[in-house]
mmCIF file of N, CA, C and O and ligand atoms in Angstrom:
data_model
loop_
_atom_site.group_PDB
_atom_site.id
_atom_site.type_symbol
_atom_site.label_atom_id
_atom_site.label_comp_id
_atom_site.label_asym_id
_atom_site.label_seq_id
_atom_site.Cartn_x
_atom_site.Cartn_y
_atom_site.Cartn_z
ATOM 1 N N UNK R 3 0.850 -1.188 0.000
ATOM 2 C CA UNK R 3 0.000 0.000 0.000
ATOM 3 C C UNK R 3 0.890 1.243 0.000
ATOM 4 O O UNK R 3 1.210 1.800 1.036
ATOM 5 N N UNK R 4 1.357 1.656 -1.177
ATOM 6 C CA UNK R 4 2.240 2.808 -1.250
ATOM 7 C C UNK R 4 1.451 4.093 -1.460
ATOM 8 O O UNK R 4 1.917 5.163 -1.128
ATOM 9 N N UNK R 5 0.237 3.973 -2.029
ATOM 10 C CA UNK R 5 -0.595 5.151 -2.262
ATOM 11 C C UNK R 5 -1.358 5.497 -0.998
ATOM 12 O O UNK R 5 -2.222 4.766 -0.555
ATOM 13 N N UNK R 6 -1.013 6.625 -0.395
ATOM 14 C CA UNK R 6 -1.662 7.004 0.854
ATOM 15 C C UNK R 6 -2.997 7.696 0.635
ATOM 16 O O UNK R 6 -3.742 7.898 1.573
ATOM 17 N N UNK R 7 -3.272 8.088 -0.605
ATOM 18 C CA UNK R 7 -4.533 8.770 -0.876
ATOM 19 C C UNK R 7 -5.603 7.727 -1.182
ATOM 20 O O UNK R 7 -5.753 7.301 -2.312
ATOM 21 N N UNK R 8 -6.322 7.350 -0.155
ATOM 22 C CA UNK R 8 -7.389 6.376 -0.320
ATOM 23 C C UNK R 8 -8.703 7.133 -0.448
ATOM 24 O O UNK R 8 -8.992 8.008 0.368
ATOM 25 N N UNK R 9 -9.446 6.798 -1.488
ATOM 26 C CA UNK R 9 -10.724 7.470 -1.693
ATOM 27 C C UNK R 9 -11.863 6.588 -1.234
ATOM 28 O O UNK R 9 -11.828 5.369 -1.366
ATOM 29 N N UNK R 10 -12.894 7.223 -0.709
ATOM 30 C CA UNK R 10 -14.097 6.524 -0.274
ATOM 31 C C UNK R 10 -14.733 5.822 -1.471
ATOM 32 O O UNK R 10 -14.908 6.429 -2.531
ATOM 33 N N UNK R 11 -15.081 4.553 -1.310
ATOM 34 C CA UNK R 11 -15.674 3.811 -2.417
ATOM 35 C C UNK R 11 -17.145 4.182 -2.611
ATOM 36 O O UNK R 11 -17.770 3.760 -3.574
ATOM 37 N N UNK R 12 -17.701 4.942 -1.697
ATOM 38 C CA UNK R 12 -19.105 5.364 -1.814
ATOM 39 C C UNK R 12 -19.229 6.720 -2.508
ATOM 40 O O UNK R 12 -20.092 6.916 -3.343
ATOM 41 N N UNK R 13 -18.357 7.670 -2.095
ATOM 42 C CA UNK R 13 -18.533 9.032 -2.614
ATOM 43 C C UNK R 13 -17.229 9.637 -3.125
ATOM 44 O O UNK R 13 -17.191 10.823 -3.430
ATOM 45 N N UNK R 14 -16.152 8.845 -3.210
ATOM 46 C CA UNK R 14 -14.872 9.262 -3.799
ATOM 47 C C UNK R 14 -14.248 10.473 -3.102
ATOM 48 O O UNK R 14 -13.499 11.222 -3.705
ATOM 49 N N UNK R 15 -14.531 10.653 -1.839
ATOM 50 C CA UNK R 15 -13.889 11.714 -1.053
ATOM 51 C C UNK R 15 -12.605 11.145 -0.441
ATOM 52 O O UNK R 15 -12.608 10.002 0.005
ATOM 53 N N UNK R 16 -11.485 11.923 -0.447
ATOM 54 C CA UNK R 16 -10.256 11.428 0.200
ATOM 55 C C UNK R 16 -10.510 11.078 1.666
ATOM 56 O O UNK R 16 -11.103 11.874 2.402
ATOM 57 N N UNK R 17 -10.046 9.897 2.074
ATOM 58 C CA UNK R 17 -10.341 9.427 3.425
ATOM 59 C C UNK R 17 -9.243 9.805 4.394
ATOM 60 O O UNK R 17 -8.088 9.976 4.025
ATOM 61 N N UNK R 18 -9.611 9.938 5.670
ATOM 62 C CA UNK R 18 -8.667 10.309 6.708
ATOM 63 C C UNK R 18 -8.142 9.064 7.404
ATOM 64 O O UNK R 18 -8.925 8.215 7.816
ATOM 65 N N UNK R 19 -6.783 8.952 7.539
ATOM 66 C CA UNK R 19 -6.227 7.792 8.234
ATOM 67 C C UNK R 19 -6.496 7.860 9.737
ATOM 68 O O UNK R 19 -6.574 8.945 10.314
ATOM 69 N N UNK R 20 -6.672 6.705 10.342
ATOM 70 C CA UNK R 20 -6.897 6.632 11.780
ATOM 71 C C UNK R 20 -6.837 5.186 12.229
ATOM 72 O O UNK R 20 -6.277 4.335 11.538
ATOM 73 N N UNK R 21 -7.406 4.915 13.373
ATOM 74 C CA UNK R 21 -7.443 3.540 13.864
ATOM 75 C C UNK R 21 -8.595 3.371 14.833
ATOM 76 O O UNK R 21 -9.109 4.358 15.379
ATOM 77 N N UNK R 22 -9.019 2.128 15.031
ATOM 78 C CA UNK R 22 -10.089 1.832 15.972
ATOM 79 C C UNK R 22 -9.463 1.509 17.320
ATOM 80 O O UNK R 22 -8.590 0.655 17.429
ATOM 81 N N UNK R 23 -9.927 2.198 18.349
ATOM 82 C CA UNK R 23 -9.327 2.046 19.661
ATOM 83 C C UNK R 23 -10.218 1.172 20.528
ATOM 84 O O UNK R 23 -11.440 1.248 20.458
ATOM 85 N N UNK R 24 -9.606 0.336 21.348
ATOM 86 C CA UNK R 24 -10.384 -0.448 22.299
ATOM 87 C C UNK R 24 -9.679 -0.422 23.649
ATOM 88 O O UNK R 24 -8.490 -0.111 23.736
ATOM 89 N N UNK R 25 -10.442 -0.750 24.678
ATOM 90 C CA UNK R 25 -9.851 -0.780 26.012
ATOM 91 C C UNK R 25 -9.455 -2.207 26.352
ATOM 92 O O UNK R 25 -10.278 -3.113 26.324
ATOM 93 N N UNK R 26 -8.185 -2.385 26.675
ATOM 94 C CA UNK R 26 -7.698 -3.713 27.018
ATOM 95 C C UNK R 26 -7.549 -3.868 28.513
ATOM 96 O O UNK R 26 -8.330 -3.307 29.281
ATOM 97 N N UNK R 27 -6.527 -4.597 28.943
ATOM 98 C CA UNK R 27 -6.313 -4.850 30.357
ATOM 99 C C UNK R 27 -6.062 -3.550 31.117
ATOM 100 O O UNK R 27 -5.303 -2.705 30.668
ATOM 101 N N UNK R 28 -6.703 -3.392 32.268
ATOM 102 C CA UNK R 28 -6.502 -2.222 33.097
ATOM 103 C C UNK R 28 -6.932 -0.943 32.415
ATOM 104 O O UNK R 28 -6.385 0.111 32.681
ATOM 105 N N UNK R 29 -7.882 -1.048 31.507
ATOM 106 C CA UNK R 29 -8.403 0.103 30.768
ATOM 107 C C UNK R 29 -7.343 0.796 29.913
ATOM 108 O O UNK R 29 -7.498 1.946 29.531
ATOM 109 N N UNK R 30 -6.238 0.091 29.632
ATOM 110 C CA UNK R 30 -5.255 0.662 28.717
ATOM 111 C C UNK R 30 -5.849 0.668 27.319
ATOM 112 O O UNK R 30 -6.473 -0.304 26.905
ATOM 113 N N UNK R 31 -5.607 1.737 26.620
ATOM 114 C CA UNK R 31 -6.098 1.804 25.252
ATOM 115 C C UNK R 31 -5.204 0.975 24.340
ATOM 116 O O UNK R 31 -3.991 0.959 24.497
ATOM 117 N N UNK R 32 -5.820 0.301 23.391
ATOM 118 C CA UNK R 32 -5.039 -0.435 22.412
ATOM 119 C C UNK R 32 -5.729 -0.351 21.066
ATOM 120 O O UNK R 32 -6.872 0.092 20.968
ATOM 121 N N UNK R 33 -5.017 -0.776 20.037
ATOM 122 C CA UNK R 33 -5.539 -0.716 18.680
ATOM 123 C C UNK R 33 -6.202 -2.044 18.362
ATOM 124 O O UNK R 33 -5.685 -3.110 18.710
ATOM 125 N N UNK R 34 -7.354 -1.989 17.736
ATOM 126 C CA UNK R 34 -8.047 -3.200 17.319
ATOM 127 C C UNK R 34 -7.134 -4.036 16.433
ATOM 128 O O UNK R 34 -6.517 -3.533 15.501
ATOM 129 N N UNK R 35 -7.038 -5.305 16.747
ATOM 130 C CA UNK R 35 -6.095 -6.193 16.088
ATOM 131 C C UNK R 35 -6.813 -7.210 15.219
ATOM 132 O O UNK R 35 -7.857 -7.730 15.619
ATOM 133 N N UNK R 36 -6.249 -7.491 14.052
ATOM 134 C CA UNK R 36 -6.766 -8.556 13.196
ATOM 135 C C UNK R 36 -6.071 -9.860 13.579
ATOM 136 O O UNK R 36 -4.844 -9.877 13.760
ATOM 137 N N UNK R 37 -6.856 -10.941 13.738
ATOM 138 C CA UNK R 37 -6.286 -12.240 14.080
ATOM 139 C C UNK R 37 -6.713 -13.263 13.036
ATOM 140 O O UNK R 37 -7.863 -13.273 12.592
ATOM 141 N N UNK R 38 -5.774 -14.152 12.643
ATOM 142 C CA UNK R 38 -6.068 -15.162 11.637
ATOM 143 C C UNK R 38 -6.793 -16.348 12.262
ATOM 144 O O UNK R 38 -6.511 -16.713 13.410
ATOM 145 N N UNK R 39 -7.704 -16.924 11.513
ATOM 146 C CA UNK R 39 -8.388 -18.137 11.946
ATOM 147 C C UNK R 39 -9.638 -17.844 12.761
ATOM 148 O O UNK R 39 -10.184 -16.751 12.735
ATOM 149 N N UNK R 40 -10.088 -18.863 13.493
ATOM 150 C CA UNK R 40 -11.292 -18.751 14.294
ATOM 151 C C UNK R 40 -10.930 -18.403 15.738
ATOM 152 O O UNK R 40 -9.897 -18.841 16.236
ATOM 153 N N UNK R 41 -11.794 -17.630 16.420
ATOM 154 C CA UNK R 41 -11.532 -17.339 17.829
ATOM 155 C C UNK R 41 -11.663 -18.594 18.686
ATOM 156 O O UNK R 41 -12.581 -19.390 18.491
ATOM 157 N N UNK R 42 -10.714 -18.791 19.603
ATOM 158 C CA UNK R 42 -10.738 -19.961 20.479
ATOM 159 C C UNK R 42 -10.827 -19.485 21.921
ATOM 160 O O UNK R 42 -9.985 -18.722 22.375
ATOM 161 N N UNK R 43 -11.855 -19.980 22.600
ATOM 162 C CA UNK R 43 -12.079 -19.533 23.964
ATOM 163 C C UNK R 43 -11.082 -20.165 24.923
ATOM 164 O O UNK R 43 -10.713 -21.320 24.798
ATOM 165 N N UNK R 44 -10.653 -19.336 25.866
ATOM 166 C CA UNK R 44 -9.745 -19.806 26.900
ATOM 167 C C UNK R 44 -10.343 -19.449 28.244
ATOM 168 O O UNK R 44 -10.905 -18.366 28.417
ATOM 169 N N UNK R 45 -10.250 -20.349 29.210
ATOM 170 C CA UNK R 45 -10.844 -20.117 30.523
ATOM 171 C C UNK R 45 -10.238 -18.892 31.198
ATOM 172 O O UNK R 45 -10.914 -18.094 31.819
ATOM 173 N N UNK R 46 -8.920 -18.715 31.068
ATOM 174 C CA UNK R 46 -8.222 -17.651 31.778
ATOM 175 C C UNK R 46 -8.247 -16.327 31.047
ATOM 176 O O UNK R 46 -8.396 -15.281 31.663
ATOM 177 N N UNK R 47 -8.078 -16.373 29.744
ATOM 178 C CA UNK R 47 -7.853 -15.138 28.996
ATOM 179 C C UNK R 47 -9.102 -14.619 28.289
ATOM 180 O O UNK R 47 -9.057 -13.554 27.717
ATOM 181 N N UNK R 48 -10.192 -15.374 28.292
ATOM 182 C CA UNK R 48 -11.342 -14.991 27.491
ATOM 183 C C UNK R 48 -11.204 -15.555 26.098
ATOM 184 O O UNK R 48 -11.993 -16.383 25.662
ATOM 185 N N UNK R 49 -10.138 -15.132 25.400
ATOM 186 C CA UNK R 49 -9.811 -15.705 24.104
ATOM 187 C C UNK R 49 -8.340 -16.081 24.107
ATOM 188 O O UNK R 49 -7.507 -15.358 24.646
ATOM 189 N N UNK R 50 -8.034 -17.229 23.484
ATOM 190 C CA UNK R 50 -6.632 -17.610 23.356
ATOM 191 C C UNK R 50 -5.912 -16.641 22.435
ATOM 192 O O UNK R 50 -6.498 -16.112 21.487
ATOM 193 N N UNK R 51 -4.639 -16.420 22.708
ATOM 194 C CA UNK R 51 -3.839 -15.535 21.871
ATOM 195 C C UNK R 51 -3.638 -16.182 20.505
ATOM 196 O O UNK R 51 -3.213 -17.330 20.412
ATOM 197 N N UNK R 52 -3.982 -15.479 19.428
ATOM 198 C CA UNK R 52 -3.881 -16.086 18.097
ATOM 199 C C UNK R 52 -2.431 -16.242 17.644
ATOM 200 O O UNK R 52 -1.543 -15.546 18.139
ATOM 201 N N UNK R 53 -2.220 -17.190 16.707
ATOM 202 C CA UNK R 53 -0.870 -17.430 16.198
ATOM 203 C C UNK R 53 -0.386 -16.247 15.371
ATOM 204 O O UNK R 53 0.774 -15.887 15.407
ATOM 205 N N UNK R 54 -1.291 -15.700 14.586
ATOM 206 C CA UNK R 54 -0.908 -14.566 13.752
ATOM 207 C C UNK R 54 -1.849 -13.416 14.010
ATOM 208 O O UNK R 54 -3.057 -13.581 13.990
ATOM 209 N N UNK R 55 -1.292 -12.250 14.278
ATOM 210 C CA UNK R 55 -2.140 -11.079 14.476
ATOM 211 C C UNK R 55 -1.459 -9.849 13.902
ATOM 212 O O UNK R 55 -0.239 -9.753 13.889
ATOM 213 N N UNK R 56 -2.276 -8.920 13.456
ATOM 214 C CA UNK R 56 -1.773 -7.713 12.824
ATOM 215 C C UNK R 56 -2.511 -6.501 13.357
ATOM 216 O O UNK R 56 -3.719 -6.555 13.599
ATOM 217 N N UNK R 57 -1.755 -5.430 13.536
ATOM 218 C CA UNK R 57 -2.408 -4.167 13.874
ATOM 219 C C UNK R 57 -3.197 -3.679 12.675
ATOM 220 O O UNK R 57 -2.824 -3.917 11.537
ATOM 221 N N UNK R 58 -4.270 -2.988 12.942
ATOM 222 C CA UNK R 58 -5.102 -2.505 11.842
ATOM 223 C C UNK R 58 -5.055 -0.982 11.760
ATOM 224 O O UNK R 58 -4.740 -0.293 12.728
ATOM 225 N N UNK R 59 -5.342 -0.490 10.583
ATOM 226 C CA UNK R 59 -5.519 0.939 10.349
ATOM 227 C C UNK R 59 -6.873 1.136 9.689
ATOM 228 O O UNK R 59 -7.230 0.380 8.793
ATOM 229 N N UNK R 60 -7.607 2.113 10.158
ATOM 230 C CA UNK R 60 -8.939 2.349 9.631
ATOM 231 C C UNK R 60 -9.024 3.758 9.042
ATOM 232 O O UNK R 60 -8.588 4.720 9.665
ATOM 233 N N UNK R 61 -9.547 3.836 7.843
ATOM 234 C CA UNK R 61 -9.727 5.127 7.181
ATOM 235 C C UNK R 61 -11.192 5.519 7.262
ATOM 236 O O UNK R 61 -12.078 4.685 7.145
ATOM 237 N N UNK R 62 -11.416 6.811 7.464
ATOM 238 C CA UNK R 62 -12.775 7.319 7.603
ATOM 239 C C UNK R 62 -13.043 8.378 6.554
ATOM 240 O O UNK R 62 -12.217 9.257 6.317
ATOM 241 N N UNK R 63 -14.211 8.286 5.947
ATOM 242 C CA UNK R 63 -14.642 9.298 4.996
ATOM 243 C C UNK R 63 -15.282 10.449 5.763
ATOM 244 O O UNK R 63 -16.241 10.241 6.497
ATOM 245 N N UNK R 64 -14.712 11.683 5.621
ATOM 246 C CA UNK R 64 -15.271 12.816 6.364
ATOM 247 C C UNK R 64 -16.633 13.254 5.835
ATOM 248 O O UNK R 64 -17.345 14.010 6.492
ATOM 249 N N UNK R 65 -16.985 12.778 4.638
ATOM 250 C CA UNK R 65 -18.245 13.213 4.033
ATOM 251 C C UNK R 65 -19.414 12.318 4.444
ATOM 252 O O UNK R 65 -20.444 12.797 4.891
ATOM 253 N N UNK R 66 -19.229 10.985 4.281
ATOM 254 C CA UNK R 66 -20.361 10.086 4.566
ATOM 255 C C UNK R 66 -20.129 9.204 5.790
ATOM 256 O O UNK R 66 -21.024 8.492 6.211
ATOM 257 N N UNK R 67 -18.908 9.248 6.360
ATOM 258 C CA UNK R 67 -18.653 8.492 7.582
ATOM 259 C C UNK R 67 -18.290 7.040 7.364
ATOM 260 O O UNK R 67 -18.135 6.275 8.320
ATOM 261 N N UNK R 68 -18.122 6.639 6.102
ATOM 262 C CA UNK R 68 -17.783 5.245 5.807
ATOM 263 C C UNK R 68 -16.407 4.900 6.377
ATOM 264 O O UNK R 68 -15.473 5.701 6.296
ATOM 265 N N UNK R 69 -16.277 3.703 6.961
ATOM 266 C CA UNK R 69 -15.007 3.244 7.520
ATOM 267 C C UNK R 69 -14.467 2.083 6.695
ATOM 268 O O UNK R 69 -15.216 1.186 6.284
ATOM 269 N N UNK R 70 -13.146 2.100 6.470
ATOM 270 C CA UNK R 70 -12.496 1.021 5.741
ATOM 271 C C UNK R 70 -11.251 0.621 6.526
ATOM 272 O O UNK R 70 -10.404 1.456 6.817
ATOM 273 N N UNK R 71 -11.159 -0.653 6.879
ATOM 274 C CA UNK R 71 -10.072 -1.108 7.743
ATOM 275 C C UNK R 71 -9.086 -1.974 6.968
ATOM 276 O O UNK R 71 -9.478 -2.860 6.224
ATOM 277 N N UNK R 72 -7.789 -1.719 7.180
ATOM 278 C CA UNK R 72 -6.717 -2.493 6.553
ATOM 279 C C UNK R 72 -5.861 -3.109 7.659
ATOM 280 O O UNK R 72 -5.708 -2.532 8.730
ATOM 281 N N UNK R 73 -5.312 -4.278 7.346
ATOM 282 C CA UNK R 73 -4.351 -4.909 8.253
ATOM 283 C C UNK R 73 -3.066 -5.144 7.468
ATOM 284 O O UNK R 73 -2.798 -6.249 7.032
ATOM 285 N N UNK R 74 -2.273 -4.088 7.257
ATOM 286 C CA UNK R 74 -1.043 -4.235 6.485
ATOM 287 C C UNK R 74 -0.035 -5.101 7.233
ATOM 288 O O UNK R 74 -0.044 -5.154 8.469
ATOM 289 N N UNK R 75 0.833 -5.786 6.475
ATOM 290 C CA UNK R 75 1.835 -6.634 7.117
ATOM 291 C C UNK R 75 2.909 -5.788 7.773
ATOM 292 O O UNK R 75 3.536 -6.211 8.722
ATOM 293 N N UNK R 76 3.129 -4.568 7.254
ATOM 294 C CA UNK R 76 4.053 -3.655 7.898
ATOM 295 C C UNK R 76 3.313 -2.363 8.200
ATOM 296 O O UNK R 76 2.589 -1.862 7.362
ATOM 297 N N UNK R 77 3.499 -1.876 9.404
ATOM 298 C CA UNK R 77 2.842 -0.635 9.813
ATOM 299 C C UNK R 77 3.796 0.527 9.549
ATOM 300 O O UNK R 77 4.913 0.530 10.037
ATOM 301 N N UNK R 78 3.324 1.475 8.759
ATOM 302 C CA UNK R 78 4.170 2.637 8.425
ATOM 303 C C UNK R 78 4.245 3.582 9.612
ATOM 304 O O UNK R 78 3.316 3.683 10.375
HETATM 305 ZN ZN1 ZN D 3 -17.808 8.674 1.580
#
C-alpha cells in the first residue's frame, strides 16, 4: 500500500487515516487487532492468543462516515 490517498468507495472523497481504539487490560487503550483463523475460547484469557495477528488501520470518509479497515503486514 504505497498510495496514501485512499478514496471513499461510496462518494470518492479522500479518506482520513486513523485507527479503531479499544480498552484492554486495566483500561489501557489499544488498537483493534486482526487475528487469523477462528476465535478460540480460553478459561483464563477470554480468548486464546492467536498465532498470527496484525495491527489494523482504519480510514474514515469525512463526508459520509464510511469506515475502511486495513491490516497491512508492515505498519508505516
Ligand atoms: Zn464517503
